[in-house]
Short mmCIF file of C-alpha atoms in Angstrom, two decimals:
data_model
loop_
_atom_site.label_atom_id
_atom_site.label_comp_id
_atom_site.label_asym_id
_atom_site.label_seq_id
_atom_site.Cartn_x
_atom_site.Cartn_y
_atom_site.Cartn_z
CA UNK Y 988 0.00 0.00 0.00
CA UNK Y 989 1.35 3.45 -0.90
CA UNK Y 990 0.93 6.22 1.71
CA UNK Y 991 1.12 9.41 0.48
CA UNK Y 992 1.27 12.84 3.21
CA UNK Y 993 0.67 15.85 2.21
CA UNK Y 994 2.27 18.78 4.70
CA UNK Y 995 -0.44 22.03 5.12
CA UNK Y 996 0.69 24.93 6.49
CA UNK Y 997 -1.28 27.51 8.36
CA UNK Y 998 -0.86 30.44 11.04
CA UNK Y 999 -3.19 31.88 13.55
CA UNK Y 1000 -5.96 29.40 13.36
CA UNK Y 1001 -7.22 26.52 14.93
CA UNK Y 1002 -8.65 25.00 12.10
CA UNK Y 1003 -8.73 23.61 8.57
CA UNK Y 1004 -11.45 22.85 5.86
CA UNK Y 1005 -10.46 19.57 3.62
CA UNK Y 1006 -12.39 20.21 0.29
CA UNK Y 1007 -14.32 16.93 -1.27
CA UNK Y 1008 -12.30 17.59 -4.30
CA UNK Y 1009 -9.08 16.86 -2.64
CA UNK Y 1010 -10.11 13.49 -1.62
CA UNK Y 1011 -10.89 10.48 -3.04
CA UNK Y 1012 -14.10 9.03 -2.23
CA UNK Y 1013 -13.70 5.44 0.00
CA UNK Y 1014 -10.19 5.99 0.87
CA UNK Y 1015 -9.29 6.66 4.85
CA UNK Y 1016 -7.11 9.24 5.74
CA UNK Y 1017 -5.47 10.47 8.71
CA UNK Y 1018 -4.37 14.01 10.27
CA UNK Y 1019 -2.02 14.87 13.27
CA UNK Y 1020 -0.69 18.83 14.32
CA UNK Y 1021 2.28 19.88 15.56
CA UNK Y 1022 3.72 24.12 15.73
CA UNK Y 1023 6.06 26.67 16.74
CA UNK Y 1024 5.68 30.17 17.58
CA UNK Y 1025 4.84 32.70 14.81
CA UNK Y 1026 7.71 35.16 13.99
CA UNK Y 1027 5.54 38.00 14.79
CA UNK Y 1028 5.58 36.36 18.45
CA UNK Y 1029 8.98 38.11 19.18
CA UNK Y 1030 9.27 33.99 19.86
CA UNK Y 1031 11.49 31.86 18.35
CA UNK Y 1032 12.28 27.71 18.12
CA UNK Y 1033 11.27 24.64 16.28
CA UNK Y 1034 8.44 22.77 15.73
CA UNK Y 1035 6.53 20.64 18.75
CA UNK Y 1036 6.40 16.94 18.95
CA UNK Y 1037 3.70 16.05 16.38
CA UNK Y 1038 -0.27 15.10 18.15
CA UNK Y 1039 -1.52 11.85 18.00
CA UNK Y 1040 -3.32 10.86 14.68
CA UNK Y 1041 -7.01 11.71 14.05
CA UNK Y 1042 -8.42 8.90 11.36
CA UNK Y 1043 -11.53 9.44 9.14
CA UNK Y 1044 -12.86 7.31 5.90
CA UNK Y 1045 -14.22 9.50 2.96
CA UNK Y 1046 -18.10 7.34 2.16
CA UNK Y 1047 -18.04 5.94 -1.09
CA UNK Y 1048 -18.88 8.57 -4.38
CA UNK Y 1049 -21.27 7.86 -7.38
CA UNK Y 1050 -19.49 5.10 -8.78
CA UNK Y 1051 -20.63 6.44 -12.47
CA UNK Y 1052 -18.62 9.34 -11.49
CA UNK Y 1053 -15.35 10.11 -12.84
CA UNK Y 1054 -12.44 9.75 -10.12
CA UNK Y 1055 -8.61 10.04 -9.46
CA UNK Y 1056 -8.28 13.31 -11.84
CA UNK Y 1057 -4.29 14.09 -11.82
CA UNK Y 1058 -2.50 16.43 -14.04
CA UNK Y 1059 0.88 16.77 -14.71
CA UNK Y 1060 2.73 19.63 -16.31
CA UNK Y 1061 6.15 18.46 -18.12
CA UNK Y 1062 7.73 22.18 -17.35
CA UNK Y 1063 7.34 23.34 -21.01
CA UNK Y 1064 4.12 23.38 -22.65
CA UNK Y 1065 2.23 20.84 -22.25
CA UNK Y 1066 -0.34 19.98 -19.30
CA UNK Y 1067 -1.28 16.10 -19.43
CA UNK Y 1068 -4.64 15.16 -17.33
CA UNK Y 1069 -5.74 11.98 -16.67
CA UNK Y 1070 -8.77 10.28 -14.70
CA UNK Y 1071 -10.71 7.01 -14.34
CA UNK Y 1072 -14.13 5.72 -15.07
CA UNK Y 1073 -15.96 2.37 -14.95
CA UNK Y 1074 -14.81 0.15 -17.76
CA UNK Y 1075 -19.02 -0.52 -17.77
CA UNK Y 1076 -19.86 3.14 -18.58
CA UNK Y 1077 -17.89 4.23 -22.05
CA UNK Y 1078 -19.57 2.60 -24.19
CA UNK Y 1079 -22.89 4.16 -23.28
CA UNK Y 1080 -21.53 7.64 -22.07
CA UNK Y 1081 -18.76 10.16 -23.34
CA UNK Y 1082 -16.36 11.44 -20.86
CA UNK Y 1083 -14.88 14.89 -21.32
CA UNK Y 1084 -12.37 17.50 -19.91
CA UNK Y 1085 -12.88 20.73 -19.56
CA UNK Y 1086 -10.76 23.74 -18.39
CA UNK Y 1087 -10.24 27.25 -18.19
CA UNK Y 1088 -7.07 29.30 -18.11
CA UNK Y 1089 -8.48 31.86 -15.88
CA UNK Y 1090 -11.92 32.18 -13.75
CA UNK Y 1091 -13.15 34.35 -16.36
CA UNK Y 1092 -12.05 33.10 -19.01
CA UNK Y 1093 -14.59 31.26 -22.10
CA UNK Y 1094 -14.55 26.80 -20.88
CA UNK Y 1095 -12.46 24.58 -23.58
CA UNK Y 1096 -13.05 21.47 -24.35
CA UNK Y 1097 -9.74 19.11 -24.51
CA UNK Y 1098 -9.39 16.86 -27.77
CA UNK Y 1099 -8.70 14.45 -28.10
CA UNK Y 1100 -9.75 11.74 -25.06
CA UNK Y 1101 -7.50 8.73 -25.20
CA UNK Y 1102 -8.39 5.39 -23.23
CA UNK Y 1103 -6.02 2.65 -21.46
CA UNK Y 1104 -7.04 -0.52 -19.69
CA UNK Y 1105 -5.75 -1.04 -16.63
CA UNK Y 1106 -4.82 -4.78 -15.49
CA UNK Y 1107 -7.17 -6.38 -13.14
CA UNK Y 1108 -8.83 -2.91 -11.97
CA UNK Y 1109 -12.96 -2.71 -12.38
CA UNK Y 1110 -11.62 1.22 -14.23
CA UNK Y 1111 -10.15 2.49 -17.22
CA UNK Y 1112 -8.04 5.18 -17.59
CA UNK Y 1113 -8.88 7.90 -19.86
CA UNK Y 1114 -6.60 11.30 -20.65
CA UNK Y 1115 -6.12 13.99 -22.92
CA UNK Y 1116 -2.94 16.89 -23.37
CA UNK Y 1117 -3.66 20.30 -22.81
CA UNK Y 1118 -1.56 23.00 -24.61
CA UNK Y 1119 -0.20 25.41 -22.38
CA UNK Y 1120 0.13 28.72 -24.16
CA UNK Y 1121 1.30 30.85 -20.79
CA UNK Y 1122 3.24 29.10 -17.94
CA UNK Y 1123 3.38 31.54 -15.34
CA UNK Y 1124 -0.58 31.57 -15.81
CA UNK Y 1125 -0.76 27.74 -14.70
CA UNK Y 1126 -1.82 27.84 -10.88
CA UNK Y 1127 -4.88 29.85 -12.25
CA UNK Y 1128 -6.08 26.56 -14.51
CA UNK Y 1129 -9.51 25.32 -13.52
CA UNK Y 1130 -9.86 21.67 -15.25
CA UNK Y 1131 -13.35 19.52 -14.54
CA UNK Y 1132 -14.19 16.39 -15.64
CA UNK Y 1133 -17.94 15.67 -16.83
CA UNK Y 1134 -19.74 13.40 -19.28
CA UNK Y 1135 -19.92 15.22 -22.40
CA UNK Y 1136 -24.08 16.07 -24.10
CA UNK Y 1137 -24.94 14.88 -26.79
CA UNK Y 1138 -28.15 15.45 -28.79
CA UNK Y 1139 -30.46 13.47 -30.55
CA UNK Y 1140 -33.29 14.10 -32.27
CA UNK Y 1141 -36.02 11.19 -31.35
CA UNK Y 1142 -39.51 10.63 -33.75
CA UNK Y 1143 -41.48 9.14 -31.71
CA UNK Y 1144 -43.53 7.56 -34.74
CA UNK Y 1145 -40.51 5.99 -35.91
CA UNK Y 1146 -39.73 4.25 -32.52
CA UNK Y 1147 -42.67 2.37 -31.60
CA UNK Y 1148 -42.61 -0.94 -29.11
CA UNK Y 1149 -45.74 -2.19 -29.40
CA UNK Y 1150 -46.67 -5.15 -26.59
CA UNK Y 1151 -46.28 -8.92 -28.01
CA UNK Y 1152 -48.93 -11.17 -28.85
CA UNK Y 1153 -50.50 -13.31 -26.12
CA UNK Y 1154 -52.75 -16.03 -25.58
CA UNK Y 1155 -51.75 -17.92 -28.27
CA UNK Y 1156 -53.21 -21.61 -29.36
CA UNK Y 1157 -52.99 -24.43 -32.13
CA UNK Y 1158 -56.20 -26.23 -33.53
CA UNK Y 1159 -55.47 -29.36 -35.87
CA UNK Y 1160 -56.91 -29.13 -39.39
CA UNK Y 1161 -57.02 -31.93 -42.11
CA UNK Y 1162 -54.26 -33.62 -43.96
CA UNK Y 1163 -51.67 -33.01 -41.10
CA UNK Y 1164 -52.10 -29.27 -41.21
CA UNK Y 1165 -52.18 -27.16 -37.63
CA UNK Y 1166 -53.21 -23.41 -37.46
CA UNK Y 1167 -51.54 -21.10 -34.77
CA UNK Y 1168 -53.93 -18.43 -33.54
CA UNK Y 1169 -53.15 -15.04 -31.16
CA UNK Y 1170 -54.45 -12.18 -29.74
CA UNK Y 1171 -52.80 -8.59 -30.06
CA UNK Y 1172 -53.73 -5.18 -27.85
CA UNK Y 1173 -55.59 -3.19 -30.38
CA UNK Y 1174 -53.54 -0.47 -32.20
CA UNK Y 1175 -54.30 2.38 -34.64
CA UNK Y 1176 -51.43 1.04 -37.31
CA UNK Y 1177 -50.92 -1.85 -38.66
CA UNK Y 1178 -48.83 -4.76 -37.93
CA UNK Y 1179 -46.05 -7.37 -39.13
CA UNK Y 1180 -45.42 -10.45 -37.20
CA UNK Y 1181 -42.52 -13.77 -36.62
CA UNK Y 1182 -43.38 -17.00 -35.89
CA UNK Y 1183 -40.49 -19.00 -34.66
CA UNK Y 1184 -41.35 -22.67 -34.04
CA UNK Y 1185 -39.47 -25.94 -33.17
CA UNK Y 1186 -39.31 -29.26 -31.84
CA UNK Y 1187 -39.35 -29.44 -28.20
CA UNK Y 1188 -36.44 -31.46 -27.65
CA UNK Y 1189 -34.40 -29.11 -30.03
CA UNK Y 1190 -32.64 -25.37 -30.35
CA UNK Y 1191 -34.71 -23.18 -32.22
CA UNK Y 1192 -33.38 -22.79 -35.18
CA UNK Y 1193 -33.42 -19.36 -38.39
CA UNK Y 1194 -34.77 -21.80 -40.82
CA UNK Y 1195 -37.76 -22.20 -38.54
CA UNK Y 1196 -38.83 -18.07 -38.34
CA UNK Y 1197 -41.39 -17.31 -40.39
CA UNK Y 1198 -42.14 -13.84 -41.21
CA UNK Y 1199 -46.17 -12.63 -41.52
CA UNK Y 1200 -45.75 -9.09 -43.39
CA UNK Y 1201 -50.00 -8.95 -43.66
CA UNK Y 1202 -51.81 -7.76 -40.21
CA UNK Y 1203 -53.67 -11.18 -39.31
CA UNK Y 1204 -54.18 -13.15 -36.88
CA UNK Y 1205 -53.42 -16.90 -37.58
CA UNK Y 1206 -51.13 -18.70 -39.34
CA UNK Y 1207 -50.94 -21.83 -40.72
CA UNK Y 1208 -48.47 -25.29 -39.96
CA UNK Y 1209 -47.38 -27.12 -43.05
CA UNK Y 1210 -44.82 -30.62 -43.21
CA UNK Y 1211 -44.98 -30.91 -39.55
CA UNK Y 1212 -43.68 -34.47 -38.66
CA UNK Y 1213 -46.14 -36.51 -37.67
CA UNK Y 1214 -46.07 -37.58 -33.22
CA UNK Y 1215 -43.85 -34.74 -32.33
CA UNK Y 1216 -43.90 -32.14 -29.45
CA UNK Y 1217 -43.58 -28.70 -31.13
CA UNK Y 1218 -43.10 -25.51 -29.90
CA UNK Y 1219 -43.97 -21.78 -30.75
CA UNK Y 1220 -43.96 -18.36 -29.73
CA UNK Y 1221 -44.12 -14.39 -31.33
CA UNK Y 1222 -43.58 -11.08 -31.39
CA UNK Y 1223 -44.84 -8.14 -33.45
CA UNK Y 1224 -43.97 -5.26 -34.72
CA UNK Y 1225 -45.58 -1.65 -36.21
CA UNK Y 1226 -45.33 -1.94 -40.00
CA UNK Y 1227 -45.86 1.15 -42.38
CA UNK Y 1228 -45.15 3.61 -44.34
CA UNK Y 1229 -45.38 6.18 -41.55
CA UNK Y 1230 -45.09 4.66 -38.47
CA UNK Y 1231 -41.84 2.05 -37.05
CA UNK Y 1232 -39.99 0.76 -34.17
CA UNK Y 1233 -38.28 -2.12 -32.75
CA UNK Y 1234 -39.40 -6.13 -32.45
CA UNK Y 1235 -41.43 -6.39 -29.51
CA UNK Y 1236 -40.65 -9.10 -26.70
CA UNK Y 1237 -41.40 -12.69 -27.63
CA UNK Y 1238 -44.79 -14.03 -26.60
CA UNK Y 1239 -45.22 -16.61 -24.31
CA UNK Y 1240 -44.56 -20.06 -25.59
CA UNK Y 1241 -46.98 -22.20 -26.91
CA UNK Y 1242 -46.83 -26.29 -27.40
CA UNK Y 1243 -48.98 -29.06 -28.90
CA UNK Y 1244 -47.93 -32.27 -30.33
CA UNK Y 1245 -48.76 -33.70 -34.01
CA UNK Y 1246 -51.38 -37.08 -33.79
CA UNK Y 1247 -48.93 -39.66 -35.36
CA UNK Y 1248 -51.09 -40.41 -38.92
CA UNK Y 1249 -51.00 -44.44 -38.06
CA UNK Y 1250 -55.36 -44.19 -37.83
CA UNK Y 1251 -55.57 -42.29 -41.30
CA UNK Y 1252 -52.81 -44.92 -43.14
CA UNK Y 1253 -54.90 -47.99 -41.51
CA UNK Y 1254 -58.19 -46.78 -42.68
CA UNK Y 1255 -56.60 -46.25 -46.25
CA UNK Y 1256 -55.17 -49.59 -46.21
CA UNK Y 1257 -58.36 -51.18 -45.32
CA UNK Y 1258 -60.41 -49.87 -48.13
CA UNK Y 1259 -57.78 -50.91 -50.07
CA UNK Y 1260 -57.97 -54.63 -49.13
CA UNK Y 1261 -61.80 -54.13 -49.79
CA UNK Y 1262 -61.46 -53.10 -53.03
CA UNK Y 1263 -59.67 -55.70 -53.76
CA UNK Y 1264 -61.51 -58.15 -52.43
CA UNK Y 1265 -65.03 -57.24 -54.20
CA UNK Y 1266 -64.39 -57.94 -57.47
CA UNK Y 1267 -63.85 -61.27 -56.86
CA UNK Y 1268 -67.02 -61.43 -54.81
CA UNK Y 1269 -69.11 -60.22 -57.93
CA UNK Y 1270 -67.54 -62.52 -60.80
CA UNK Y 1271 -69.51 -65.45 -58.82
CA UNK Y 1272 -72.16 -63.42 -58.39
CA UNK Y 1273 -72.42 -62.33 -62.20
CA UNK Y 1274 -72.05 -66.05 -63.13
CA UNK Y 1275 -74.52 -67.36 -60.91
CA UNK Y 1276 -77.30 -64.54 -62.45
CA UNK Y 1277 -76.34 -66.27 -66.01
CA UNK Y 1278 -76.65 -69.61 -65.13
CA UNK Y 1279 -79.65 -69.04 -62.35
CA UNK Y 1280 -81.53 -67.47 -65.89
CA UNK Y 1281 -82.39 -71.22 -67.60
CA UNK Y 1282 -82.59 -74.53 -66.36
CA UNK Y 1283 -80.99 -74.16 -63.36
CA UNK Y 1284 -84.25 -72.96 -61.98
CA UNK Y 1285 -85.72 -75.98 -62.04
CA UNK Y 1286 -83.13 -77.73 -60.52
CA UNK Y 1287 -83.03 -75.15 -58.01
CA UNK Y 1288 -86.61 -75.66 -57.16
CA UNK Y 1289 -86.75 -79.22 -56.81
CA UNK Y 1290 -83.44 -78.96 -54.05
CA UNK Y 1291 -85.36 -76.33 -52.62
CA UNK Y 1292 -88.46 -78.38 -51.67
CA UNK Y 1293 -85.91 -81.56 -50.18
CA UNK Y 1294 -84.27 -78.89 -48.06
CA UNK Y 1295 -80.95 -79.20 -49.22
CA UNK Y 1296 -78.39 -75.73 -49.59
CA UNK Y 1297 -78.24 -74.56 -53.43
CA UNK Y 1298 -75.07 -73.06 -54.86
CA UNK Y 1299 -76.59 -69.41 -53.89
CA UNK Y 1300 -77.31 -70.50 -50.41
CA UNK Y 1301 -73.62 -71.12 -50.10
CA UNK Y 1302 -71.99 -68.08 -51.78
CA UNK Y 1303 -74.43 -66.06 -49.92
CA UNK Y 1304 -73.19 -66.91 -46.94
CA UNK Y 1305 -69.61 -66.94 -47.53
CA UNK Y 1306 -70.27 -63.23 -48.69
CA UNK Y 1307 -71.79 -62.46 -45.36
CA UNK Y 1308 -68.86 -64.23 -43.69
CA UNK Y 1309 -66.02 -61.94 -45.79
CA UNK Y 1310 -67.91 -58.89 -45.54
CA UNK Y 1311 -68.18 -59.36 -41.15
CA UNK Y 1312 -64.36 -59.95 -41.21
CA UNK Y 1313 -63.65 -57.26 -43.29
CA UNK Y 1314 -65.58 -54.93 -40.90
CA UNK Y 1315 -64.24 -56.27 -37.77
CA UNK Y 1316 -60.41 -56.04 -39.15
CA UNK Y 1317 -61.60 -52.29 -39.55
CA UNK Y 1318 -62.12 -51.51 -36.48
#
């Protein structure tokens, strides 16, 4: 630790005023007093023993404050000043020195402000040369350290955050197809929108943001897989000619899972065996209406009366039996 005194000295008083400029804000410091008559006394010897100590600590400044200003003259021309900020604040506010060569003279601004990290320190330190035009006028310097103003002209049309969408829901259609629905707080421009969606287990991913340029309120799911856990969610934005601003915050999230299409491929494949299975039912059925048209009928009638099963008996029932099998592998 470095300990640095400074020596004051003063004459016919019993007192001294530290200003808060000369001292740093969270360091402690300590005072002691010693004296020795006054040549005007008609006195004369050295100095006392020094007092005992007298210790104080200095409370902790705005830490968005600038601190540690030092300047150092090189005996020429040339006044270097430098100071520290937090290494969190420069890139959001401009630091700046200021001085004037005399009390009454017009403020300067000093160009240009240089920066330098400093090793394991939560600072940087930032500096800048002054030109000194008239030595002997130094002591009269007055040099501050503020952040610098800076204008800037704001449109409020142009900068409009609008609230996100909310309440948002997904309703299954046909074919595989699911429609995403929202609600928005109602606004006197109109409105763009981004979907981003994903699988659950996944990142979301830029090929999966879908941009909505027209002012609607649903949008529409295609080549979703089939059994999956999606997610979604939204934000908005104002969109026109006249009126702008930034993305709003995303919605809340959203999730719903795709029905796995194994129902809609077994129904299809059932029809399909029954279609295939039909035709062959009718070519008996045709033949038997050809040959059932002549003699046959007489046959037919005379097995009919001895109570014995015709040929139509029999294919009439195996018909029944293939069409009860067919329905109950249906379902």
């Amino acid at each position: 630790m470095n300990i640095k005194s400074t020596p004051v000295l003063v004459s016919k008083v019993s007192r001294w005023l530290f200003y808060r400029d000369d001292l740093v804000p969270g360091s402690t410091y300590a005072a002691r007093v010693r004296s020795k008559p006054h040549q005007d006394s008609h006195l004369s010897g050295g100095y006392s023993e020094w007092s005992s100590a007298v210790n104080w600590t200095i409370p902790e400044g705005d830490e968005a404050q600038p601190k540690n200003l030092r300047c150092l003259f090189n005996g020429l021309d040339r006044l270097n000043c430098s100071w520290e900020v937090r290494r969190e604040l420069p890139g959001s506010v401009s630091f700046a020195l200021f001085y004037k060569i005399s009390p009454e003279s017009v403020e300067t601004q000093c160009f240009p402000v240089e920066e330098k990290e400093l090793p394991d320190a939560p600072h940087v330190l930032q500096r800048c040369e002054i030109r000194v035009t008239n030595p002997k006028r130094l002591s009269q310097y007055l040099i501050t350290v503020r952040p610098q103003e800076e204008e800037k002209m704001i449109a409020p049309v142009s900068n409009i955050k609008v609230e996100p969408p909310y309440e948002l829901s997904v309703t299954k259609l046909k074919n595989q197809l699911y429609k995403l629905q929202w609600k928005c707080m109602k606004t006197m421009f109109p409105r763009m929108y981004q979907v981003l969606y994903w699988e659950a287990d996944k990142v979301p991913e830029k090929n999966h943001l879908q941009n909505i340029s027209e002012d609607v309120s649903q949008f529409t799911f295609q080549s979703l897989e089939p059994g999956t856990h999606y997610k979604a969610k939204m934000r908005t934005k104002a969109h026109t000619g006249a009126y702008d601003g930034p993305w709003s915050e995303w919605s809340k999230e959203c999730e719903w899972v795709t029905e796995s299409g194994h129902s809609e491929k077994k129904e299809v494949g059932d029809w399909n065996s029954l279609s295939g299975v039909l035709p062959l039912l009718f070519r008996p059925l045709s033949f038997w209406r050809r040959w059932d048209s002549g003699a046959a009928k007489d046959t037919y009638s005379e097995r009919k009366g001895n109570g014995r099963k015709t040929f139509r008996d029999l294919l009439a029932h195996f018909c029944t039996q293939v069409i009860l099998r067919l329905g109950s592998y249906k379902r």
